[in-house]
Amino acid sequence: MNLPHAVSLAILLAATVSATALAKSSDRNQPMSLDADRSDCNLTNDGKCVFSGNVVIQQGTLNIRASNAEIIRRNGNITQVILTGNQVQMKQLLDDNSLVDASAD
């Protein structure tokens, strides 16, 4: 299910998620998708968006899966992303084509 405000949020989230120094540099130029079963979002410059149920974030080689994602913004900028669930998973290729495959509760 695509969320109606996921596109605008995805643009903001891209700045945070793809800022990883070793991440595949071409990923940050790829479109991002954010999919979840439910959302509760404040689209003002300050506030938070909460996505819950089967959260999937994809951008290029980046793939994140979580039960919940909370995105907090201040002055229009994402200041914090909190991913929760039983085994949050992240996979991404690095520029040297090695794979980051991480998971945590």
Short mmCIF file of N, CA, C and O in Angstrom, two decimals:
data_model
loop_
_atom_site.label_atom_id
_atom_site.label_comp_id
_atom_site.label_asym_id
_atom_site.label_seq_id
_atom_site.Cartn_x
_atom_site.Cartn_y
_atom_site.Cartn_z
N MET A 1 0.85 -1.17 0.00
CA MET A 1 0.00 0.00 0.00
C MET A 1 0.89 1.23 0.00
O MET A 1 1.70 1.41 0.89
N ASN A 2 0.77 2.08 -1.00
CA ASN A 2 1.53 3.32 -1.02
C ASN A 2 0.77 4.37 -0.23
O ASN A 2 -0.42 4.53 -0.38
N LEU A 3 1.48 5.09 0.59
CA LEU A 3 0.87 6.12 1.41
C LEU A 3 0.85 7.43 0.66
O LEU A 3 1.83 7.78 0.00
N PRO A 4 -0.23 8.21 0.74
CA PRO A 4 -0.33 9.43 -0.03
C PRO A 4 0.76 10.44 0.30
O PRO A 4 1.22 11.16 -0.57
N HIS A 5 1.20 10.52 1.52
CA HIS A 5 2.22 11.49 1.89
C HIS A 5 3.61 10.87 1.96
O HIS A 5 4.55 11.51 2.35
N ALA A 6 3.73 9.63 1.50
CA ALA A 6 5.03 8.97 1.54
C ALA A 6 6.02 9.62 0.59
O ALA A 6 7.21 9.65 0.86
N VAL A 7 5.53 10.17 -0.52
CA VAL A 7 6.45 10.78 -1.48
C VAL A 7 7.16 11.98 -0.87
O VAL A 7 8.38 12.08 -0.92
N SER A 8 6.41 12.91 -0.26
CA SER A 8 7.05 14.08 0.33
C SER A 8 7.93 13.68 1.52
O SER A 8 9.01 14.22 1.70
N LEU A 9 7.47 12.73 2.28
CA LEU A 9 8.27 12.27 3.41
C LEU A 9 9.51 11.53 2.91
O LEU A 9 10.58 11.67 3.49
N ALA A 10 9.37 10.79 1.84
CA ALA A 10 10.51 10.04 1.31
C ALA A 10 11.63 10.97 0.89
O ALA A 10 12.80 10.67 1.07
N ILE A 11 11.28 12.12 0.33
CA ILE A 11 12.31 13.08 -0.05
C ILE A 11 13.07 13.55 1.18
O ILE A 11 14.29 13.63 1.18
N LEU A 12 12.34 13.83 2.26
CA LEU A 12 12.99 14.26 3.49
C LEU A 12 13.80 13.13 4.11
O LEU A 12 14.92 13.34 4.58
N LEU A 13 13.26 11.93 4.08
CA LEU A 13 13.94 10.79 4.67
C LEU A 13 15.22 10.45 3.90
O LEU A 13 16.20 10.02 4.48
N ALA A 14 15.21 10.70 2.60
CA ALA A 14 16.38 10.39 1.78
C ALA A 14 17.62 11.11 2.27
O ALA A 14 18.72 10.57 2.25
N ALA A 15 17.46 12.32 2.73
CA ALA A 15 18.61 13.10 3.20
C ALA A 15 19.25 12.45 4.42
O ALA A 15 20.46 12.49 4.59
N THR A 16 18.45 11.81 5.25
CA THR A 16 18.98 11.18 6.45
C THR A 16 19.48 9.77 6.19
O THR A 16 20.60 9.44 6.54
N VAL A 17 18.67 8.96 5.56
CA VAL A 17 19.00 7.56 5.39
C VAL A 17 20.21 7.38 4.47
O VAL A 17 21.07 6.57 4.73
N SER A 18 20.29 8.17 3.39
CA SER A 18 21.37 7.95 2.44
C SER A 18 22.62 8.75 2.76
O SER A 18 23.54 8.82 1.95
N ALA A 19 22.70 9.33 3.93
CA ALA A 19 23.87 10.12 4.30
C ALA A 19 25.02 9.26 4.82
O ALA A 19 26.08 9.76 5.13
N THR A 20 24.82 7.95 4.90
CA THR A 20 25.86 7.06 5.38
C THR A 20 27.10 7.19 4.51
O THR A 20 27.03 7.10 3.30
N ALA A 21 28.26 7.39 5.13
CA ALA A 21 29.49 7.70 4.40
C ALA A 21 29.89 6.60 3.44
O ALA A 21 30.39 6.88 2.35
N LEU A 22 29.73 5.34 3.80
CA LEU A 22 30.20 4.25 2.96
C LEU A 22 29.14 3.67 2.05
O LEU A 22 29.43 2.78 1.27
N ALA A 23 27.93 4.16 2.16
CA ALA A 23 26.85 3.60 1.36
C ALA A 23 27.12 3.81 -0.12
O ALA A 23 27.85 4.70 -0.51
N LYS A 24 26.53 2.95 -0.93
CA LYS A 24 26.67 3.07 -2.38
C LYS A 24 26.28 4.49 -2.78
O LYS A 24 25.15 4.91 -2.59
N SER A 25 27.22 5.24 -3.31
CA SER A 25 27.00 6.66 -3.58
C SER A 25 25.88 6.89 -4.59
O SER A 25 25.20 7.91 -4.54
N SER A 26 25.66 5.95 -5.48
CA SER A 26 24.59 6.12 -6.47
C SER A 26 23.20 5.96 -5.84
O SER A 26 22.21 6.41 -6.42
N ASP A 27 23.10 5.35 -4.66
CA ASP A 27 21.80 5.16 -4.02
C ASP A 27 21.09 6.47 -3.73
O ASP A 27 19.88 6.58 -3.85
N ARG A 28 21.84 7.50 -3.33
CA ARG A 28 21.19 8.75 -2.93
C ARG A 28 20.52 9.45 -4.10
O ARG A 28 19.71 10.34 -3.91
N ASN A 29 20.85 9.06 -5.33
CA ASN A 29 20.21 9.64 -6.51
C ASN A 29 19.02 8.83 -6.99
O ASN A 29 18.39 9.19 -7.98
N GLN A 30 18.72 7.74 -6.30
CA GLN A 30 17.63 6.86 -6.69
C GLN A 30 16.34 7.30 -5.99
O GLN A 30 16.36 7.87 -4.91
N PRO A 31 15.19 7.00 -6.61
CA PRO A 31 13.92 7.30 -5.93
C PRO A 31 13.78 6.44 -4.68
O PRO A 31 14.30 5.32 -4.62
N MET A 32 13.11 6.97 -3.69
CA MET A 32 12.89 6.24 -2.45
C MET A 32 11.41 5.91 -2.33
O MET A 32 10.56 6.73 -2.68
N SER A 33 11.13 4.72 -1.82
CA SER A 33 9.75 4.36 -1.52
C SER A 33 9.66 3.99 -0.05
O SER A 33 10.59 3.44 0.52
N LEU A 34 8.54 4.34 0.54
CA LEU A 34 8.25 4.00 1.94
C LEU A 34 6.86 3.41 1.94
O LEU A 34 5.92 4.04 1.47
N ASP A 35 6.75 2.20 2.43
CA ASP A 35 5.48 1.49 2.43
C ASP A 35 5.20 0.99 3.84
O ASP A 35 6.13 0.56 4.54
N ALA A 36 3.95 1.09 4.27
CA ALA A 36 3.56 0.61 5.60
C ALA A 36 2.06 0.36 5.61
O ALA A 36 1.32 0.89 4.76
N ASP A 37 1.61 -0.43 6.58
CA ASP A 37 0.18 -0.72 6.69
C ASP A 37 -0.60 0.50 7.16
O ASP A 37 -1.72 0.73 6.73
N ARG A 38 0.01 1.30 8.07
CA ARG A 38 -0.69 2.45 8.65
C ARG A 38 0.27 3.62 8.82
O ARG A 38 1.48 3.43 8.96
N SER A 39 -0.30 4.83 8.85
CA SER A 39 0.52 6.00 9.11
C SER A 39 -0.26 7.02 9.92
O SER A 39 -1.48 7.11 9.82
N ASP A 40 0.47 7.77 10.72
CA ASP A 40 -0.06 8.90 11.47
C ASP A 40 0.99 9.98 11.32
O ASP A 40 2.06 9.90 11.92
N CYS A 41 0.68 10.98 10.51
CA CYS A 41 1.73 11.89 10.10
C CYS A 41 1.33 13.34 10.29
O CYS A 41 0.21 13.74 9.95
N ASN A 42 2.26 14.14 10.80
CA ASN A 42 2.12 15.58 10.91
C ASN A 42 3.06 16.17 9.86
O ASN A 42 4.26 16.04 9.96
N LEU A 43 2.50 16.79 8.84
CA LEU A 43 3.31 17.26 7.72
C LEU A 43 3.80 18.69 7.89
O LEU A 43 4.29 19.28 6.95
N THR A 44 3.70 19.25 9.09
CA THR A 44 4.25 20.58 9.32
C THR A 44 5.76 20.47 9.45
O THR A 44 6.33 19.39 9.45
N ASN A 45 6.44 21.61 9.57
CA ASN A 45 7.90 21.61 9.67
C ASN A 45 8.41 20.96 10.95
O ASN A 45 9.53 20.49 10.99
N ASP A 46 7.62 20.96 12.00
CA ASP A 46 8.00 20.33 13.27
C ASP A 46 6.97 19.27 13.60
O ASP A 46 5.77 19.49 13.47
N GLY A 47 7.45 18.13 14.02
CA GLY A 47 6.53 17.07 14.40
C GLY A 47 7.08 15.72 14.02
O GLY A 47 8.27 15.57 13.73
N LYS A 48 6.19 14.75 14.05
CA LYS A 48 6.65 13.40 13.74
C LYS A 48 5.64 12.68 12.88
O LYS A 48 4.46 13.00 12.87
N CYS A 49 6.15 11.72 12.15
CA CYS A 49 5.34 10.79 11.38
C CYS A 49 5.64 9.40 11.93
O CYS A 49 6.80 9.05 12.14
N VAL A 50 4.59 8.65 12.17
CA VAL A 50 4.74 7.29 12.66
C VAL A 50 4.14 6.35 11.63
O VAL A 50 2.98 6.50 11.25
N PHE A 51 4.96 5.42 11.17
CA PHE A 51 4.51 4.40 10.24
C PHE A 51 4.55 3.07 10.99
O PHE A 51 5.52 2.78 11.69
N SER A 52 3.51 2.26 10.82
CA SER A 52 3.48 1.00 11.56
C SER A 52 2.94 -0.12 10.68
O SER A 52 2.16 0.10 9.77
N GLY A 53 3.41 -1.30 11.00
CA GLY A 53 2.98 -2.50 10.29
C GLY A 53 3.71 -2.69 8.98
O GLY A 53 3.47 -1.98 8.02
N ASN A 54 4.63 -3.63 8.96
CA ASN A 54 5.34 -4.00 7.72
C ASN A 54 5.97 -2.80 7.01
O ASN A 54 5.78 -2.60 5.82
N VAL A 55 6.74 -2.02 7.74
CA VAL A 55 7.41 -0.86 7.16
C VAL A 55 8.55 -1.34 6.26
O VAL A 55 9.38 -2.14 6.67
N VAL A 56 8.57 -0.85 5.03
CA VAL A 56 9.62 -1.16 4.08
C VAL A 56 10.09 0.16 3.46
O VAL A 56 9.29 0.91 2.90
N ILE A 57 11.38 0.42 3.58
CA ILE A 57 11.99 1.60 2.98
C ILE A 57 13.02 1.10 1.98
O ILE A 57 13.89 0.31 2.33
N GLN A 58 12.91 1.57 0.73
CA GLN A 58 13.85 1.15 -0.30
C GLN A 58 14.35 2.37 -1.07
O GLN A 58 13.57 3.27 -1.39
N GLN A 59 15.65 2.38 -1.33
CA GLN A 59 16.26 3.41 -2.17
C GLN A 59 17.53 2.81 -2.78
O GLN A 59 18.50 2.56 -2.06
N GLY A 60 17.51 2.58 -4.07
CA GLY A 60 18.66 1.94 -4.71
C GLY A 60 18.89 0.58 -4.08
O GLY A 60 17.99 -0.25 -4.00
N THR A 61 20.11 0.33 -3.58
CA THR A 61 20.42 -0.95 -2.96
C THR A 61 20.04 -1.00 -1.48
O THR A 61 20.14 -2.05 -0.86
N LEU A 62 19.61 0.13 -0.92
CA LEU A 62 19.21 0.17 0.49
C LEU A 62 17.84 -0.46 0.66
O LEU A 62 16.89 -0.13 -0.06
N ASN A 63 17.72 -1.39 1.62
CA ASN A 63 16.46 -2.03 1.93
C ASN A 63 16.36 -2.12 3.44
O ASN A 63 17.20 -2.75 4.09
N ILE A 64 15.35 -1.46 4.03
CA ILE A 64 15.12 -1.49 5.47
C ILE A 64 13.73 -2.05 5.71
O ILE A 64 12.77 -1.64 5.05
N ARG A 65 13.65 -2.96 6.66
CA ARG A 65 12.36 -3.55 7.06
C ARG A 65 12.23 -3.45 8.57
O ARG A 65 13.17 -3.78 9.30
N ALA A 66 11.07 -2.97 9.03
CA ALA A 66 10.83 -2.79 10.46
C ALA A 66 9.35 -2.91 10.73
O ALA A 66 8.51 -2.80 9.82
N SER A 67 9.02 -3.11 11.99
CA SER A 67 7.61 -3.11 12.39
C SER A 67 7.08 -1.68 12.44
O SER A 67 5.93 -1.42 12.10
N ASN A 68 7.94 -0.75 12.89
CA ASN A 68 7.53 0.64 13.05
C ASN A 68 8.67 1.58 12.69
O ASN A 68 9.84 1.25 12.90
N ALA A 69 8.32 2.74 12.18
CA ALA A 69 9.30 3.79 11.90
C ALA A 69 8.72 5.10 12.40
O ALA A 69 7.57 5.45 12.09
N GLU A 70 9.50 5.83 13.18
CA GLU A 70 9.10 7.15 13.67
C GLU A 70 10.11 8.15 13.14
O GLU A 70 11.30 8.03 13.38
N ILE A 71 9.62 9.13 12.39
CA ILE A 71 10.48 10.15 11.80
C ILE A 71 10.15 11.47 12.46
O ILE A 71 9.01 11.93 12.42
N ILE A 72 11.16 12.09 13.07
CA ILE A 72 10.97 13.34 13.81
C ILE A 72 11.65 14.47 13.05
O ILE A 72 12.80 14.36 12.65
N ARG A 73 10.90 15.57 12.85
CA ARG A 73 11.43 16.73 12.13
C ARG A 73 11.39 17.97 13.01
O ARG A 73 10.47 18.17 13.79
N ARG A 74 12.41 18.80 12.85
CA ARG A 74 12.48 20.11 13.49
C ARG A 74 12.94 21.10 12.43
O ARG A 74 13.91 20.85 11.72
N ASN A 75 12.23 22.23 12.33
CA ASN A 75 12.53 23.25 11.32
C ASN A 75 12.57 22.67 9.91
O ASN A 75 13.39 23.07 9.09
N GLY A 76 11.73 21.70 9.65
CA GLY A 76 11.65 21.11 8.32
C GLY A 76 12.68 20.06 8.01
O GLY A 76 12.65 19.46 6.94
N ASN A 77 13.62 19.81 8.92
CA ASN A 77 14.68 18.83 8.69
C ASN A 77 14.47 17.60 9.55
O ASN A 77 14.09 17.71 10.72
N ILE A 78 14.76 16.44 8.99
CA ILE A 78 14.68 15.22 9.77
C ILE A 78 15.83 15.23 10.77
O ILE A 78 16.98 15.39 10.40
N THR A 79 15.49 15.08 12.04
CA THR A 79 16.50 15.08 13.09
C THR A 79 16.71 13.70 13.68
O THR A 79 17.75 13.44 14.29
N GLN A 80 15.74 12.82 13.52
CA GLN A 80 15.86 11.49 14.10
C GLN A 80 14.93 10.52 13.39
O GLN A 80 13.81 10.86 13.05
N VAL A 81 15.43 9.31 13.18
CA VAL A 81 14.62 8.21 12.64
C VAL A 81 14.78 7.05 13.61
O VAL A 81 15.91 6.64 13.89
N ILE A 82 13.67 6.56 14.13
CA ILE A 82 13.70 5.44 15.07
C ILE A 82 12.96 4.27 14.43
O ILE A 82 11.78 4.37 14.12
N LEU A 83 13.68 3.18 14.24
CA LEU A 83 13.11 1.97 13.67
C LEU A 83 12.99 0.94 14.78
O LEU A 83 13.97 0.70 15.50
N THR A 84 11.82 0.34 14.94
CA THR A 84 11.63 -0.64 16.00
C THR A 84 10.93 -1.88 15.46
O THR A 84 10.31 -1.85 14.41
N GLY A 85 11.06 -2.94 16.23
CA GLY A 85 10.40 -4.19 15.89
C GLY A 85 11.26 -5.37 16.26
O GLY A 85 12.42 -5.22 16.64
N ASN A 86 10.68 -6.53 16.14
CA ASN A 86 11.41 -7.75 16.40
C ASN A 86 12.21 -8.06 15.15
O ASN A 86 11.66 -8.55 14.17
N GLN A 87 13.49 -7.70 15.18
CA GLN A 87 14.42 -7.85 14.07
C GLN A 87 14.17 -6.80 12.97
O GLN A 87 13.59 -7.09 11.93
N VAL A 88 14.59 -5.58 13.25
CA VAL A 88 14.70 -4.57 12.20
C VAL A 88 15.85 -5.03 11.32
O VAL A 88 16.90 -5.43 11.81
N GLN A 89 15.67 -4.99 10.01
CA GLN A 89 16.69 -5.48 9.08
C GLN A 89 17.09 -4.38 8.11
O GLN A 89 16.24 -3.62 7.64
N MET A 90 18.38 -4.30 7.83
CA MET A 90 18.90 -3.35 6.86
C MET A 90 19.93 -4.05 5.98
O MET A 90 20.81 -4.74 6.49
N LYS A 91 19.79 -3.87 4.68
CA LYS A 91 20.77 -4.39 3.72
C LYS A 91 21.10 -3.27 2.76
O LYS A 91 20.22 -2.51 2.35
N GLN A 92 22.40 -3.17 2.40
CA GLN A 92 22.82 -2.17 1.42
C GLN A 92 24.19 -2.54 0.88
O GLN A 92 25.06 -2.99 1.62
N LEU A 93 24.37 -2.33 -0.41
CA LEU A 93 25.69 -2.49 -1.01
C LEU A 93 26.51 -1.24 -0.75
O LEU A 93 25.99 -0.13 -0.78
N LEU A 94 27.80 -1.44 -0.52
CA LEU A 94 28.72 -0.32 -0.38
C LEU A 94 29.37 -0.06 -1.73
O LEU A 94 29.23 -0.84 -2.67
N ASP A 95 30.11 1.04 -1.84
CA ASP A 95 30.76 1.37 -3.11
C ASP A 95 31.73 0.29 -3.58
O ASP A 95 31.95 0.13 -4.78
N ASP A 96 32.30 -0.47 -2.65
CA ASP A 96 33.22 -1.56 -3.05
C ASP A 96 32.47 -2.86 -3.34
O ASP A 96 33.06 -3.91 -3.48
N ASN A 97 31.14 -2.78 -3.41
CA ASN A 97 30.23 -3.90 -3.68
C ASN A 97 30.16 -4.93 -2.58
O ASN A 97 29.62 -6.01 -2.77
N SER A 98 30.71 -4.64 -1.40
CA SER A 98 30.48 -5.52 -0.27
C SER A 98 29.09 -5.21 0.29
O SER A 98 28.56 -4.12 0.10
N LEU A 99 28.51 -6.17 0.97
CA LEU A 99 27.15 -6.06 1.45
C LEU A 99 27.11 -5.81 2.95
O LEU A 99 27.76 -6.52 3.71
N VAL A 100 26.36 -4.80 3.37
CA VAL A 100 26.05 -4.59 4.78
C VAL A 100 24.73 -5.31 5.01
O VAL A 100 23.75 -5.06 4.32
N ASP A 101 24.71 -6.23 5.95
CA ASP A 101 23.52 -6.99 6.29
C ASP A 101 23.39 -6.97 7.80
O ASP A 101 24.11 -7.68 8.49
N ALA A 102 22.52 -6.10 8.31
CA ALA A 102 22.44 -5.89 9.75
C ALA A 102 21.01 -6.13 10.24
O ALA A 102 20.05 -5.91 9.50
N SER A 103 20.90 -6.57 11.49
CA SER A 103 19.59 -6.72 12.10
C SER A 103 19.74 -6.53 13.61
O SER A 103 20.79 -6.78 14.17
N ALA A 104 18.67 -6.06 14.21
CA ALA A 104 18.65 -5.83 15.66
C ALA A 104 17.22 -5.72 16.13
O ALA A 104 16.32 -5.40 15.35
N ASP A 105 17.00 -5.99 17.40
CA ASP A 105 15.68 -5.80 17.99
C ASP A 105 15.55 -4.36 18.42
O ASP A 105 16.52 -3.71 18.76
#
